Amino acid sequence: MAEWVEKPVDRETVEALVAAGYPRLLARLLASRGVTADSADEYFSPSWKRLSPADALPGITTAAAEIFKAIEANKRIVVFGDYDCDGFCSTSIVVRTVKALGGDAVPFIPRRTAEGYGMSSASVSRMLKEIPDIGLIVTVDNGTGSEREICDLKARGIPVIVTDHHLPGDELPTSAIIYVNPKVPETQTPERLQSLCGAGVAYFLSNALVSLAREVRGDPSLAKGLSGILFTLAGLATVTDIMPIRGENRILVAQALKNFQRWAPVGLLELYARAARTGASALGTKDFGFTLGPRINSCGRLGDGHEALELLLSSDRERARQLALEVDRYNVERKSIEQGMTERAMERVVPGAAGQVIDLGESGPLVKPGVAGIVAARVLERLAAERGDLGVPVCVLVNGKGSCRAPEGYNVRDALEACSEALTHFGGHAGAAGLGVKEGQMDRLRELFCQACAIQYEKLPDEVRSAMPIDAWVEPEDLTLELAEKVAAMEPFGEGNPEPVFALRGVPLAELRPMRNNPKHLQVLVGGKTPLRGVWWGHGDEADSLRAGASNLKDVLFSLEISNFGEPHVEIRVRDIR
């Protein structure tokens, strides 16, 4: 079981923050997230006014000019998207923008099971049959690995603009008239723009397109009211696609959450009203990452995603309400299937393996290819909890195709590249990727994947391999409402800006009991003179065993929350008890 160890921080950075007026504990939290005395003001004030200009993203200006030229020539523009939340949001951003400028925009989403990710020969063939007279194709959240398909379209006289954010391989889409991808090193993209998701790239493209149209047409009010909707879609996709919440991403997410009720398209408002609490003035990243995002993703996992895309494009409240109901039903079905697939996958885990390749066989009513990615994430979470460490990369496959998820420090795309001899295709990010396996090569894939993961593990720093990093060991008297308010001001939390995790050493526990309204969760009082109320989610069944050892002092791992029941006060969300 991994030791709880404070994250290393740069002492000079901490001292500079303290000198700038930040309390020492807060200075430590900021320094461990790469925040300095010079950048702290921007960190705590992620205003939309601080966004980089659209032309800061290489290629965006040229792409906008080509799209505007197509709009002016009344050409049909196909926006070729993807079947996840980032893809739906990216598609909606560009379609809404082109239409707001008077253009003819048609969205197209591949079918996950039948056609696969991005521009495949099957998806391109269907697009050409279903959409006549295509004048221009703009890919969003895909296209980086589609050189062959783009070359074929070029031969047909159909130009393609590629906008994407996935890690490129050896072959880039050189047949595209423009290729925009902040992950390509040769573009020299500014660092704060390098972690944009597909919708983030689409947002910058749309900004450039609107600015150009206003300038050419001499109408500064053109597409008025569009920006807030696009901001919300980009912020939602950034959280759901697990992008680092830094730089431009932090601004996109913070403003999308802060202004959700005012800016969000009617479809998202209706979905949120159905799925969560209504009337909230401000949301948190969990509302995006665990409430809205999974529901939108469910449509692409179990269906062709048209309900999710229509929901994001809808301007009719009654239709949006109907679509929100349909999308929510997909999510209920997805949860049931996910639970069964996860249990089946856990039965096939190889103990002690450096990486897991789990083949669930053929698809059926209880096994859906589109759920493989989230099942891989669940298996990874369970392995990490059982082992008391990071866990190991996990691949889950159905019908020979699947998804991988990896813990921090690994690069699963690189691991798959080392397995390329056994694969038909692969691609993705450091933490998540997709793949297809050649017939008869599953065992070879397991062998190569484990080797690649073992090599990456050996390169991890010792403190990552043998310890669970925490932000700070604290004393009970440190846990004040003032500290909790300062921690809350560090939101939005997410990848690259994790919620602070603290630990108390040797404290008594009391009132250990399952919650009355939901006995799955454990309620507890932590500490001595002025104990803090806490909840340990999903651990209600441990009440008896913890009570049996209640005379022993415990170490508690937790995060802080502010409760507004009665006078505002501090509560804790327990993560582990030892």
Coordinates of C-alpha atoms in Angstrom, one line a residue, residues 305-564:
G305 CA -25.5 10.3 -31.2
H306 CA -28.0 12.3 -33.3
E307 CA -30.1 13.1 -30.1
A308 CA -27.0 14.6 -28.4
L309 CA -26.1 16.7 -31.4
E310 CA -29.6 17.9 -32.0
L311 CA -29.8 18.8 -28.3
L312 CA -26.7 21.0 -28.6
L313 CA -28.0 22.6 -31.8
S314 CA -31.6 23.1 -30.7
S315 CA -33.1 26.5 -30.2
D316 CA -36.7 25.2 -29.5
R317 CA -37.3 24.7 -25.7
E318 CA -40.0 22.1 -26.1
R319 CA -38.0 20.0 -28.5
A320 CA -34.9 20.4 -26.3
R321 CA -37.0 19.2 -23.3
Q322 CA -37.9 16.0 -25.2
L323 CA -34.3 15.5 -26.3
A324 CA -33.1 15.9 -22.8
L325 CA -35.4 13.1 -21.7
E326 CA -34.1 10.8 -24.4
V327 CA -30.5 11.6 -23.6
D328 CA -31.1 11.0 -20.0
R329 CA -32.6 7.6 -20.8
Y330 CA -29.4 6.6 -22.7
N331 CA -27.5 7.4 -19.6
V332 CA -29.6 5.2 -17.4
E333 CA -29.1 2.3 -19.9
R334 CA -25.3 3.0 -20.1
K335 CA -25.0 2.8 -16.3
S336 CA -26.6 -0.6 -16.2
I337 CA -24.4 -2.0 -19.1
E338 CA -21.3 -0.4 -17.7
Q339 CA -21.8 -2.0 -14.3
G340 CA -22.2 -5.5 -15.8
M341 CA -19.2 -5.1 -18.2
T342 CA -17.0 -3.8 -15.4
E343 CA -17.7 -6.8 -13.2
R344 CA -17.0 -9.1 -16.2
A345 CA -13.8 -7.2 -16.9
M346 CA -12.6 -7.5 -13.3
E347 CA -13.0 -11.2 -13.5
R348 CA -10.4 -11.2 -16.4
V349 CA -7.8 -9.1 -14.7
V350 CA -4.3 -10.7 -14.7
P351 CA -2.9 -10.1 -11.2
G352 CA 0.4 -8.3 -11.1
A353 CA 0.5 -7.5 -14.8
A354 CA 2.2 -4.3 -15.8
G355 CA -0.7 -3.5 -18.1
Q356 CA -4.1 -5.1 -18.6
V357 CA -5.6 -6.1 -22.0
I358 CA -9.1 -7.4 -21.3
D359 CA -11.1 -9.0 -24.2
L360 CA -14.8 -9.1 -23.5
G361 CA -15.5 -10.9 -26.8
E362 CA -18.4 -10.2 -29.1
S363 CA -21.0 -7.4 -28.5
G364 CA -24.5 -8.2 -27.4
P365 CA -27.4 -6.7 -25.4
L366 CA -25.2 -6.6 -22.3
V367 CA -21.8 -5.8 -23.9
K368 CA -21.6 -2.6 -26.0
P369 CA -18.4 -1.5 -27.8
G370 CA -19.1 2.1 -27.0
V371 CA -18.9 1.5 -23.2
A372 CA -15.4 0.0 -23.4
G373 CA -13.6 3.2 -22.6
I374 CA -15.5 4.0 -19.5
V375 CA -15.2 0.4 -18.4
A376 CA -11.4 0.7 -18.8
A377 CA -11.5 3.7 -16.6
R378 CA -13.5 1.9 -13.9
V379 CA -11.2 -1.1 -13.9
L380 CA -8.2 1.3 -13.6
E381 CA -9.9 3.0 -10.6
R382 CA -10.5 -0.4 -8.9
L383 CA -7.0 -1.6 -9.5
A384 CA -5.6 1.6 -8.1
A385 CA -7.8 1.3 -5.0
E386 CA -6.9 -2.4 -4.5
R387 CA -3.2 -1.8 -5.0
G388 CA -3.1 1.5 -3.1
D389 CA -1.1 3.2 -5.9
L390 CA -1.6 4.6 -9.3
G391 CA -2.8 1.4 -10.9
V392 CA -1.7 0.3 -14.4
P393 CA -2.9 1.1 -17.9
V394 CA -6.0 -0.8 -18.9
C395 CA -7.3 -1.8 -22.4
V396 CA -10.9 -3.1 -22.8
L397 CA -11.9 -4.6 -26.1
V398 CA -15.2 -5.7 -27.7
N399 CA -15.3 -7.2 -31.2
G400 CA -11.5 -6.7 -31.5
K401 CA -11.8 -2.9 -31.0
G402 CA -11.6 -0.9 -27.8
S403 CA -10.2 1.8 -25.6
C404 CA -7.4 2.3 -23.2
R405 CA -7.1 4.4 -20.0
A406 CA -3.8 5.1 -18.2
P407 CA -2.9 6.7 -14.8
E408 CA -0.9 9.9 -14.5
G409 CA 2.7 9.5 -15.6
Y410 CA 2.0 6.9 -18.4
N411 CA 1.5 7.6 -22.1
V412 CA -0.9 5.0 -23.4
R413 CA -0.7 6.2 -27.0
D414 CA 3.1 5.6 -26.9
A415 CA 2.5 2.2 -25.4
L416 CA 0.1 1.3 -28.2
E417 CA 2.7 2.5 -30.8
A418 CA 5.1 -0.1 -29.4
C419 CA 2.3 -2.7 -30.1
S420 CA 1.6 -1.5 -33.7
E421 CA 2.6 -4.8 -35.3
A422 CA -0.5 -6.4 -33.6
L423 CA -2.9 -3.5 -34.3
T424 CA -5.0 -2.4 -37.3
H425 CA -5.1 1.2 -35.9
F426 CA -4.6 3.3 -32.8
G427 CA -4.6 6.9 -31.7
G428 CA -5.4 9.3 -28.9
H429 CA -3.9 11.0 -25.9
A430 CA -1.4 10.2 -23.2
G431 CA -4.2 9.2 -20.8
A432 CA -6.7 7.7 -23.2
A433 CA -6.6 6.1 -26.6
G434 CA -8.5 3.8 -29.0
L435 CA -7.3 0.8 -30.9
G436 CA -8.2 -2.2 -33.1
V437 CA -6.5 -5.6 -33.0
K438 CA -5.5 -7.7 -35.9
E439 CA -7.2 -11.1 -36.1
G440 CA -5.4 -13.7 -34.0
Q441 CA -3.1 -11.1 -32.4
M442 CA -4.7 -10.6 -29.0
D443 CA -2.1 -12.6 -27.1
R444 CA 0.7 -10.8 -28.9
L445 CA -0.9 -7.5 -28.0
R446 CA -1.0 -8.5 -24.3
E447 CA 2.7 -9.4 -24.5
L448 CA 3.8 -6.2 -26.2
F449 CA 1.5 -3.9 -24.1
C450 CA 2.8 -5.3 -20.8
Q451 CA 6.4 -4.8 -22.0
A452 CA 5.7 -1.2 -23.1
C453 CA 3.9 -0.4 -19.8
A454 CA 6.7 -2.0 -17.7
I455 CA 9.3 0.1 -19.5
Q456 CA 7.2 3.3 -18.8
Y457 CA 6.8 2.2 -15.1
E458 CA 10.5 1.9 -14.7
K459 CA 10.9 5.5 -15.9
L460 CA 8.4 6.9 -13.3
P461 CA 9.9 8.9 -10.4
D462 CA 10.3 6.9 -7.2
E463 CA 7.8 9.1 -5.4
V464 CA 5.2 8.4 -8.0
R465 CA 5.7 4.6 -8.0
S466 CA 5.8 4.1 -4.3
A467 CA 3.7 6.9 -2.9
M468 CA 0.4 8.6 -3.1
P469 CA 1.1 12.3 -3.4
I470 CA -0.9 14.6 -1.1
D471 CA -0.9 18.4 -0.9
A472 CA -0.1 18.7 2.8
W473 CA -0.2 17.1 6.3
V474 CA -2.3 19.4 8.4
E475 CA -3.4 19.9 12.0
P476 CA -7.2 20.0 12.9
E477 CA -6.8 23.7 13.8
D478 CA -5.7 24.5 10.2
L479 CA -9.0 23.5 8.8
T480 CA -10.8 26.8 9.1
L481 CA -13.6 28.3 7.1
E482 CA -11.1 30.8 5.8
L483 CA -8.9 28.0 4.4
A484 CA -11.9 26.3 2.8
E485 CA -12.9 29.6 1.1
K486 CA -9.3 30.0 -0.2
V487 CA -9.4 26.4 -1.6
A488 CA -12.8 27.0 -3.2
A489 CA -11.3 30.1 -4.9
M490 CA -8.8 27.7 -6.7
E491 CA -11.6 26.2 -8.8
P492 CA -12.2 25.1 -11.4
F493 CA -10.5 21.8 -10.5
G494 CA -9.7 19.1 -12.9
E495 CA -6.7 17.6 -14.9
G496 CA -3.6 19.8 -14.2
N497 CA -5.3 21.6 -11.3
P498 CA -6.5 18.9 -9.0
E499 CA -8.6 19.5 -6.0
P500 CA -6.3 19.8 -2.9
V501 CA -6.0 16.6 -0.8
F502 CA -5.0 16.9 2.8
A503 CA -4.1 14.4 5.5
L504 CA -4.6 14.4 9.3
R505 CA -2.3 12.2 11.4
G506 CA -3.4 10.2 14.4
V507 CA -6.9 11.6 15.0
P508 CA -9.9 10.0 16.8
L509 CA -13.1 9.0 14.9
A510 CA -16.6 9.1 16.3
E511 CA -20.2 8.6 15.3
L512 CA -19.3 6.1 12.6
R513 CA -22.6 5.2 10.9
P514 CA -24.1 4.8 7.4
M515 CA -26.0 7.8 6.2
R516 CA -29.7 7.6 6.9
N517 CA -30.9 8.6 3.5
N518 CA -28.2 6.5 1.7
P519 CA -26.6 3.7 3.7
K520 CA -24.0 3.2 0.9
H521 CA -22.1 6.1 2.3
L522 CA -20.4 6.5 5.7
Q523 CA -20.9 9.4 8.1
V524 CA -18.1 10.2 10.6
L525 CA -16.8 12.9 13.0
V526 CA -13.1 13.4 12.7
G527 CA -10.8 15.0 15.3
G528 CA -10.9 15.7 19.0
K529 CA -11.9 19.0 20.6
T530 CA -13.8 20.5 17.7
P531 CA -14.5 17.5 15.4
L532 CA -15.4 18.0 11.7
R533 CA -18.3 16.2 10.1
G534 CA -17.3 14.1 7.1
V535 CA -18.6 11.6 4.6
W536 CA -16.8 8.7 3.0
W537 CA -18.7 8.0 -0.2
G538 CA -19.3 4.3 -1.0
H539 CA -17.9 3.0 2.3
G540 CA -21.1 2.6 4.4
D541 CA -20.4 -1.1 4.8
E542 CA -17.2 -0.4 6.7
A543 CA -19.0 1.3 9.7
D544 CA -18.9 -1.9 11.9
S545 CA -15.2 -2.7 11.3
L546 CA -14.2 0.9 11.9
R547 CA -16.3 1.1 15.1
A548 CA -14.6 -2.1 16.3
G549 CA -11.2 -0.3 16.1
A550 CA -12.5 3.1 17.2
S551 CA -10.1 3.2 20.2
N552 CA -7.2 3.4 17.8
L553 CA -6.2 6.8 16.4
K554 CA -6.4 7.0 12.6
D555 CA -4.8 8.8 9.7
V556 CA -7.4 10.4 7.4
L557 CA -7.1 11.5 3.8
F558 CA -9.6 14.1 2.7
S559 CA -10.6 17.2 0.8
L560 CA -12.4 20.3 2.1
E561 CA -15.9 21.4 1.5
I562 CA -18.1 24.3 2.7
S563 CA -21.5 23.4 3.9
N564 CA -24.2 26.0 3.7

